[in-house]
GROMACS .gro file of C-alpha atoms in nm:
model
  312
    1MET     CA    1  -1.633  -0.978   0.879
    2SER     CA    2  -1.440  -1.288   0.775
    3THR     CA    3  -1.451  -1.563   1.040
    4THR     CA    4  -1.167  -1.770   0.892
    5PRO     CA    5  -0.827  -1.601   0.859
    6HIS     CA    6  -0.687  -1.612   0.509
    7PHE     CA    7  -0.335  -1.649   0.649
    8ASP     CA    8  -0.188  -1.781   0.972
    9ARG     CA    9   0.084  -1.516   0.971
   10ILE     CA   10   0.129  -1.199   0.766
   11ALA     CA   11   0.464  -1.021   0.767
   12LEU     CA   12   0.481  -0.653   0.672
   13ILE     CA   13   0.829  -0.527   0.585
   14GLY     CA   14   0.798  -0.154   0.647
   15PHE     CA   15   0.520   0.021   0.835
   16GLY     CA   16   0.423   0.354   0.683
   17LEU     CA   17   0.097   0.461   0.525
   18ILE     CA   18   0.044   0.145   0.318
   19GLY     CA   19   0.184  -0.109   0.564
   20GLY     CA   20  -0.008   0.050   0.849
   21SER     CA   21  -0.330   0.054   0.648
   22ILE     CA   22  -0.289  -0.312   0.549
   23ALA     CA   23  -0.235  -0.407   0.913
   24ARG     CA   24  -0.538  -0.211   1.031
   25ALA     CA   25  -0.766  -0.344   0.756
   26ALA     CA   26  -0.645  -0.704   0.790
   27ARG     CA   27  -0.698  -0.690   1.165
   28GLU     CA   28  -1.042  -0.537   1.125
   29GLN     CA   29  -1.145  -0.804   0.871
   30GLY     CA   30  -0.989  -1.095   1.062
   31LEU     CA   31  -0.764  -1.198   0.773
   32ALA     CA   32  -0.470  -1.326   0.978
   33LYS     CA   33  -0.412  -1.507   1.305
   34GLU     CA   34  -0.091  -1.309   1.353
   35ILE     CA   35   0.052  -0.991   1.201
   36VAL     CA   36   0.425  -0.930   1.234
   37THR     CA   37   0.610  -0.623   1.117
   38THR     CA   38   0.941  -0.444   1.121
   39ALA     CA   39   1.054  -0.090   1.051
   40ARG     CA   40   1.393   0.070   0.999
   41SER     CA   41   1.423   0.274   1.318
   42ALA     CA   42   1.384   0.176   1.681
   43LYS     CA   43   1.166   0.484   1.729
   44THR     CA   44   0.921   0.367   1.461
   45ARG     CA   45   0.915   0.013   1.598
   46ALA     CA   46   0.835   0.149   1.943
   47ARG     CA   47   0.554   0.363   1.802
   48VAL     CA   48   0.403   0.065   1.617
   49MET     CA   49   0.399  -0.130   1.943
   50GLU     CA   50   0.223   0.162   2.113
   51LEU     CA   51  -0.046   0.164   1.845
   52GLY     CA   52  -0.130  -0.200   1.919
   53ILE     CA   53  -0.214  -0.276   1.555
   54VAL     CA   54   0.010  -0.580   1.513
   55ASP     CA   55   0.098  -0.881   1.725
   56ARG     CA   56   0.477  -0.851   1.706
   57VAL     CA   57   0.734  -0.592   1.602
   58VAL     CA   58   1.081  -0.733   1.533
   59GLU     CA   59   1.417  -0.579   1.449
   60SER     CA   60   1.519  -0.761   1.130
   61ASN     CA   61   1.341  -0.821   0.802
   62ALA     CA   62   1.454  -1.184   0.806
   63GLU     CA   63   1.295  -1.241   1.146
   64ALA     CA   64   0.970  -1.081   1.031
   65ALA     CA   65   0.951  -1.297   0.718
   66SER     CA   66   1.041  -1.623   0.892
   67GLY     CA   67   0.743  -1.857   0.905
   68ALA     CA   68   0.502  -1.611   0.741
   69ASP     CA   69   0.243  -1.730   0.489
   70LEU     CA   70   0.222  -1.386   0.327
   71VAL     CA   71   0.513  -1.141   0.316
   72ILE     CA   72   0.446  -0.791   0.181
   73LEU     CA   73   0.728  -0.546   0.121
   74CYS     CA   74   0.589  -0.200   0.204
   75ILE     CA   75   0.908  -0.011   0.122
   76PRO     CA   76   1.042   0.211  -0.159
   77VAL     CA   77   1.090   0.013  -0.480
   78GLY     CA   78   1.465   0.079  -0.480
   79ALA     CA   79   1.500  -0.126  -0.161
   80CYS     CA   80   1.300  -0.429  -0.277
   81GLY     CA   81   1.591  -0.618  -0.436
   82PRO     CA   82   1.825  -0.599  -0.135
   83VAL     CA   83   1.544  -0.689   0.105
   84ALA     CA   84   1.443  -0.988  -0.112
   85ALA     CA   85   1.803  -1.111  -0.089
   86GLU     CA   86   1.798  -1.057   0.287
   87ILE     CA   87   1.482  -1.258   0.355
   88ALA     CA   88   1.519  -1.527   0.084
   89GLY     CA   89   1.679  -1.789   0.309
   90HIS     CA   90   1.413  -1.745   0.576
   91LEU     CA   91   1.099  -1.781   0.367
   92LYS     CA   92   0.853  -2.059   0.437
   93PRO     CA   93   0.794  -2.298   0.142
   94GLY     CA   94   0.462  -2.213  -0.020
   95ALA     CA   95   0.461  -1.856   0.114
   96ILE     CA   96   0.333  -1.574  -0.105
   97ILE     CA   97   0.576  -1.285  -0.148
   98SER     CA   98   0.441  -0.951  -0.262
   99ASP     CA   99   0.502  -0.576  -0.249
  100VAL     CA  100   0.309  -0.249  -0.284
  101GLY     CA  101   0.535  -0.051  -0.518
  102SER     CA  102   0.398   0.166  -0.799
  103VAL     CA  103   0.658   0.027  -1.043
  104LYS     CA  104   0.637  -0.340  -1.130
  105ALA     CA  105   0.882  -0.443  -1.405
  106ALA     CA  106   1.182  -0.319  -1.203
  107VAL     CA  107   1.051  -0.489  -0.888
  108VAL     CA  108   1.017  -0.820  -1.073
  109LYS     CA  109   1.368  -0.783  -1.216
  110ASP     CA  110   1.519  -0.693  -0.879
  111MET     CA  111   1.336  -0.940  -0.655
  112ALA     CA  112   1.275  -1.255  -0.860
  113PRO     CA  113   1.640  -1.369  -0.887
  114HIS     CA  114   1.671  -1.383  -0.509
  115LEU     CA  115   1.352  -1.572  -0.428
  116PRO     CA  116   1.356  -1.952  -0.394
  117ALA     CA  117   1.146  -2.165  -0.629
  118SER     CA  118   0.949  -2.292  -0.329
  119VAL     CA  119   0.764  -1.959  -0.282
  120HIS     CA  120   0.507  -1.773  -0.492
  121PHE     CA  121   0.599  -1.424  -0.610
  122VAL     CA  122   0.294  -1.207  -0.683
  123PRO     CA  123   0.380  -0.834  -0.705
  124ALA     CA  124   0.099  -0.592  -0.629
  125HIS     CA  125   0.024  -0.221  -0.643
  126PRO     CA  126  -0.263  -0.079  -0.438
  127VAL     CA  127  -0.350   0.241  -0.625
  128ALA     CA  128  -0.439   0.432  -0.311
  129GLY     CA  129  -0.267   0.671  -0.078
  130THR     CA  130  -0.237   1.015   0.074
  131GLU     CA  131   0.054   1.256   0.105
  132HIS     CA  132   0.109   1.144   0.465
  133SER     CA  133   0.365   0.890   0.582
  134GLY     CA  134   0.474   0.715   0.900
  135PRO     CA  135   0.309   0.458   1.129
  136ASP     CA  136   0.030   0.693   1.240
  137SER     CA  137  -0.080   0.778   0.885
  138GLY     CA  138  -0.254   0.451   0.795
  139PHE     CA  139  -0.626   0.380   0.821
  140ALA     CA  140  -0.831   0.068   0.753
  141GLU     CA  141  -1.055   0.231   0.490
  142LEU     CA  142  -0.771   0.336   0.259
  143PHE     CA  143  -0.827   0.059   0.002
  144ILE     CA  144  -1.207   0.057  -0.011
  145ASN     CA  145  -1.326   0.090  -0.374
  146ARG     CA  146  -0.970   0.160  -0.490
  147TRP     CA  147  -0.786  -0.052  -0.744
  148CYS     CA  148  -0.514  -0.299  -0.655
  149ILE     CA  149  -0.319  -0.425  -0.957
  150LEU     CA  150  -0.152  -0.767  -0.942
  151THR     CA  151   0.132  -0.840  -1.186
  152PRO     CA  152   0.229  -1.206  -1.143
  153PRO     CA  153   0.530  -1.305  -1.358
  154GLU     CA  154   0.474  -1.567  -1.625
  155GLY     CA  155   0.442  -1.914  -1.473
  156THR     CA  156   0.318  -1.796  -1.132
  157ASP     CA  157   0.092  -2.044  -0.957
  158ALA     CA  158  -0.267  -1.940  -1.032
  159SER     CA  159  -0.397  -2.040  -0.690
  160ALA     CA  160  -0.143  -1.812  -0.521
  161THR     CA  161  -0.252  -1.522  -0.739
  162GLU     CA  162  -0.615  -1.595  -0.659
  163LYS     CA  163  -0.543  -1.609  -0.286
  164LEU     CA  164  -0.374  -1.269  -0.297
  165ARG     CA  165  -0.659  -1.133  -0.509
  166ALA     CA  166  -0.907  -1.249  -0.247
  167PHE     CA  167  -0.696  -1.089   0.026
  168TRP     CA  168  -0.699  -0.748  -0.141
  169ALA     CA  169  -1.069  -0.782  -0.219
  170ALA     CA  170  -1.132  -0.848   0.151
  171LEU     CA  171  -0.949  -0.522   0.228
  172GLY     CA  172  -1.208  -0.349   0.010
  173ALA     CA  173  -1.011  -0.312  -0.314
  174LYS     CA  174  -1.115  -0.380  -0.671
  175VAL     CA  175  -0.851  -0.608  -0.823
  176GLU     CA  176  -0.708  -0.610  -1.176
  177ILE     CA  177  -0.439  -0.840  -1.316
  178MET     CA  178  -0.197  -0.729  -1.589
  179THR     CA  179   0.164  -0.769  -1.698
  180PRO     CA  180   0.432  -0.566  -1.517
  181GLU     CA  181   0.521  -0.381  -1.837
  182HIS     CA  182   0.164  -0.277  -1.912
  183HIS     CA  183   0.116  -0.165  -1.552
  184ASP     CA  184   0.420   0.061  -1.574
  185LEU     CA  185   0.301   0.224  -1.895
  186VAL     CA  186  -0.046   0.290  -1.755
  187LEU     CA  187   0.082   0.427  -1.424
  188ALA     CA  188   0.338   0.645  -1.598
  189ILE     CA  189   0.054   0.862  -1.730
  190THR     CA  190  -0.203   0.824  -1.450
  191SER     CA  191   0.031   0.865  -1.153
  192HIS     CA  192   0.402   0.916  -1.221
  193LEU     CA  193   0.379   1.203  -1.471
  194PRO     CA  194   0.122   1.394  -1.259
  195HIS     CA  195   0.358   1.370  -0.962
  196LEU     CA  196   0.648   1.494  -1.173
  197ILE     CA  197   0.438   1.789  -1.293
  198ALA     CA  198   0.326   1.867  -0.938
  199TYR     CA  199   0.683   1.868  -0.806
  200THR     CA  200   0.782   2.097  -1.093
  201ILE     CA  201   0.497   2.347  -1.053
  202VAL     CA  202   0.541   2.379  -0.677
  203GLY     CA  203   0.916   2.413  -0.723
  204THR     CA  204   0.868   2.683  -0.987
  205ALA     CA  205   0.636   2.878  -0.757
  206ASP     CA  206   0.895   2.853  -0.482
  207GLU     CA  207   1.163   2.996  -0.709
  208LEU     CA  208   0.964   3.299  -0.832
  209ALA     CA  209   1.139   3.595  -0.674
  210GLN     CA  210   0.856   3.836  -0.755
  211VAL     CA  211   0.599   3.630  -0.563
  212THR     CA  212   0.666   3.592  -0.194
  213SER     CA  213   0.623   3.260  -0.019
  214SER     CA  214   0.344   3.405   0.193
  215GLU     CA  215   0.152   3.512  -0.119
  216VAL     CA  216   0.185   3.167  -0.275
  217ILE     CA  217   0.038   3.014   0.038
  218LYS     CA  218  -0.222   3.287   0.101
  219PHE     CA  219  -0.366   3.296  -0.250
  220SER     CA  220  -0.347   2.926  -0.336
  221ALA     CA  221  -0.637   2.838  -0.562
  222GLY     CA  222  -0.779   2.487  -0.581
  223GLY     CA  223  -0.549   2.373  -0.860
  224PHE     CA  224  -0.229   2.483  -0.687
  225ARG     CA  225  -0.347   2.339  -0.354
  226ASP     CA  226  -0.400   2.002  -0.523
  227PHE     CA  227  -0.049   2.021  -0.666
  228THR     CA  228   0.100   2.096  -0.323
  229ARG     CA  229  -0.078   1.793  -0.179
  230ILE     CA  230   0.071   1.568  -0.447
  231ALA     CA  231   0.413   1.730  -0.414
  232ALA     CA  232   0.411   1.660  -0.039
  233SER     CA  233   0.445   1.284  -0.104
  234ASP     CA  234   0.740   1.084   0.025
  235PRO     CA  235   1.052   1.205  -0.165
  236THR     CA  236   1.241   0.876  -0.122
  237MET     CA  237   0.956   0.673  -0.266
  238TRP     CA  238   0.913   0.901  -0.566
  239ARG     CA  239   1.284   0.928  -0.638
  240ASP     CA  240   1.290   0.549  -0.666
  241VAL     CA  241   0.973   0.541  -0.879
  242PHE     CA  242   1.110   0.779  -1.143
  243LEU     CA  243   1.443   0.598  -1.163
  244ALA     CA  244   1.281   0.254  -1.176
  245ASN     CA  245   1.019   0.346  -1.438
  246LYS     CA  246   1.245   0.577  -1.635
  247GLU     CA  247   1.164   0.461  -1.988
  248ALA     CA  248   0.785   0.476  -1.952
  249VAL     CA  249   0.797   0.812  -1.772
  250LEU     CA  250   1.024   0.962  -2.039
  251GLU     CA  251   0.789   0.833  -2.312
  252MET     CA  252   0.488   0.994  -2.142
  253LEU     CA  253   0.685   1.310  -2.071
  254GLY     CA  254   0.772   1.340  -2.440
  255THR     CA  255   0.406   1.313  -2.536
  256PHE     CA  256   0.312   1.566  -2.268
  257ASN     CA  257   0.573   1.814  -2.394
  258GLU     CA  258   0.433   1.784  -2.747
  259ASP     CA  259   0.081   1.858  -2.622
  260LEU     CA  260   0.211   2.146  -2.412
  261SER     CA  261   0.377   2.293  -2.720
  262LYS     CA  262   0.042   2.278  -2.905
  263LEU     CA  263  -0.128   2.467  -2.624
  264THR     CA  264   0.156   2.720  -2.618
  265ARG     CA  265   0.107   2.786  -2.989
  266ALA     CA  266  -0.271   2.815  -2.946
  267ILE     CA  267  -0.232   3.077  -2.673
  268ARG     CA  268   0.033   3.269  -2.868
  269ARG     CA  269  -0.191   3.273  -3.179
  270ASN     CA  270  -0.509   3.358  -2.986
  271ASP     CA  271  -0.657   3.031  -3.112
  272GLY     CA  272  -0.958   3.013  -2.881
  273GLU     CA  273  -1.120   2.734  -3.082
  274ALA     CA  274  -0.822   2.502  -3.029
  275LEU     CA  275  -0.816   2.580  -2.656
  276PHE     CA  276  -1.191   2.524  -2.620
  277GLU     CA  277  -1.174   2.192  -2.806
  278HIS     CA  278  -0.888   2.071  -2.587
  279PHE     CA  279  -1.055   2.176  -2.260
  280THR     CA  280  -1.385   2.016  -2.367
  281ARG     CA  281  -1.213   1.685  -2.443
  282THR     CA  282  -1.023   1.678  -2.116
  283ARG     CA  283  -1.334   1.771  -1.918
  284ALA     CA  284  -1.491   1.445  -2.035
  285ILE     CA  285  -1.206   1.252  -1.872
  286ARG     CA  286  -1.295   1.405  -1.536
  287ARG     CA  287  -1.657   1.303  -1.578
  288GLY     CA  288  -1.548   0.948  -1.653
  289ILE     CA  289  -1.338   0.932  -1.336
  290VAL     CA  290  -1.632   1.048  -1.125
  291GLU     CA  291  -1.874   0.808  -1.297
  292THR     CA  292  -1.648   0.509  -1.227
  293GLY     CA  293  -1.632   0.599  -0.858
  294GLN     CA  294  -1.264   0.695  -0.853
  295ASP     CA  295  -1.349   1.040  -0.715
  296SER     CA  296  -1.644   1.247  -0.603
  297ALA     CA  297  -1.811   1.533  -0.784
  298ALA     CA  298  -1.854   1.710  -0.449
  299PRO     CA  299  -1.700   2.059  -0.446
  300ASP     CA  300  -1.365   2.104  -0.277
  301PHE     CA  301  -1.327   2.466  -0.174
  302GLY     CA  302  -1.610   2.575   0.054
  303ARG     CA  303  -1.722   2.226   0.153
  304PRO     CA  304  -1.927   2.192   0.472
  305HIS     CA  305  -1.722   2.165   0.791
  306GLU     CA  306  -1.811   1.798   0.846
  307GLN     CA  307  -1.665   1.709   0.506
  308LEU     CA  308  -1.345   1.902   0.572
  309THR     CA  309  -1.288   1.721   0.901
  310LYS     CA  310  -1.329   1.371   0.758
  311LYS     CA  311  -1.016   1.153   0.748
  312PRO     CA  312  -0.863   1.164   0.394
   0.00000   0.00000   0.00000
């Protein structure tokens, strides 16, 4: 455990899965003398106080950001610009301003014009999460051995970027630095397109008149269950993601549609060789993900009870 806090005061704007997990992990690792947060509703603010994870819960974003050394926006990407404008006049000179959104170029475009030159803007994306949301959904272990991508705009102070890198590393994350544009292209295929496909497949199953809802639920195989988990993610967050990263998602979606057409032709023509070649190639990707520690090779369906009861 760290004995010297990395920051005197951390402000978390928004307190759902990510904000709550940051607060829990930062508290557990002793990374701040004080953690301040806010949330949109009085009910959520009251619940955060009950949890006892932070030192103060305040009503306004400006009040939360005032005097903080590190301010992290844990809100949907579509709200980042307006909130940056709201807190700009209250930011402490030398403070680091960051976020947790899964789109970065739009966040830079929306936030940077509002932020004073006296602060350091270092956008971030912790590539971690579950389908759950709300103040009770967070847990300190969420970021352990997961990637956090930093996308500092050109000219960002290197020491500020390093300080934020060290912060995320202390939360357990592996940290990578890249440009906002490259981040958005990579995440379009690894995260955004899979979510779009999941929403589509689950929606299609829901619309099939010849298959009742109870049968869809009762006979869900592993693949469909995984899709339902992904499709249960926060609709506001994902609406904003697709609109903010529209160009990259459309580019990946075009490529996906071309590949889907190839598979359609192979099935129609009984081309087993083409199907086998494709499935063999994609199977290797799964092996690579397991080998790099991004997932486990442990079986899903039929796991021992103790594995099923572990926190996600």
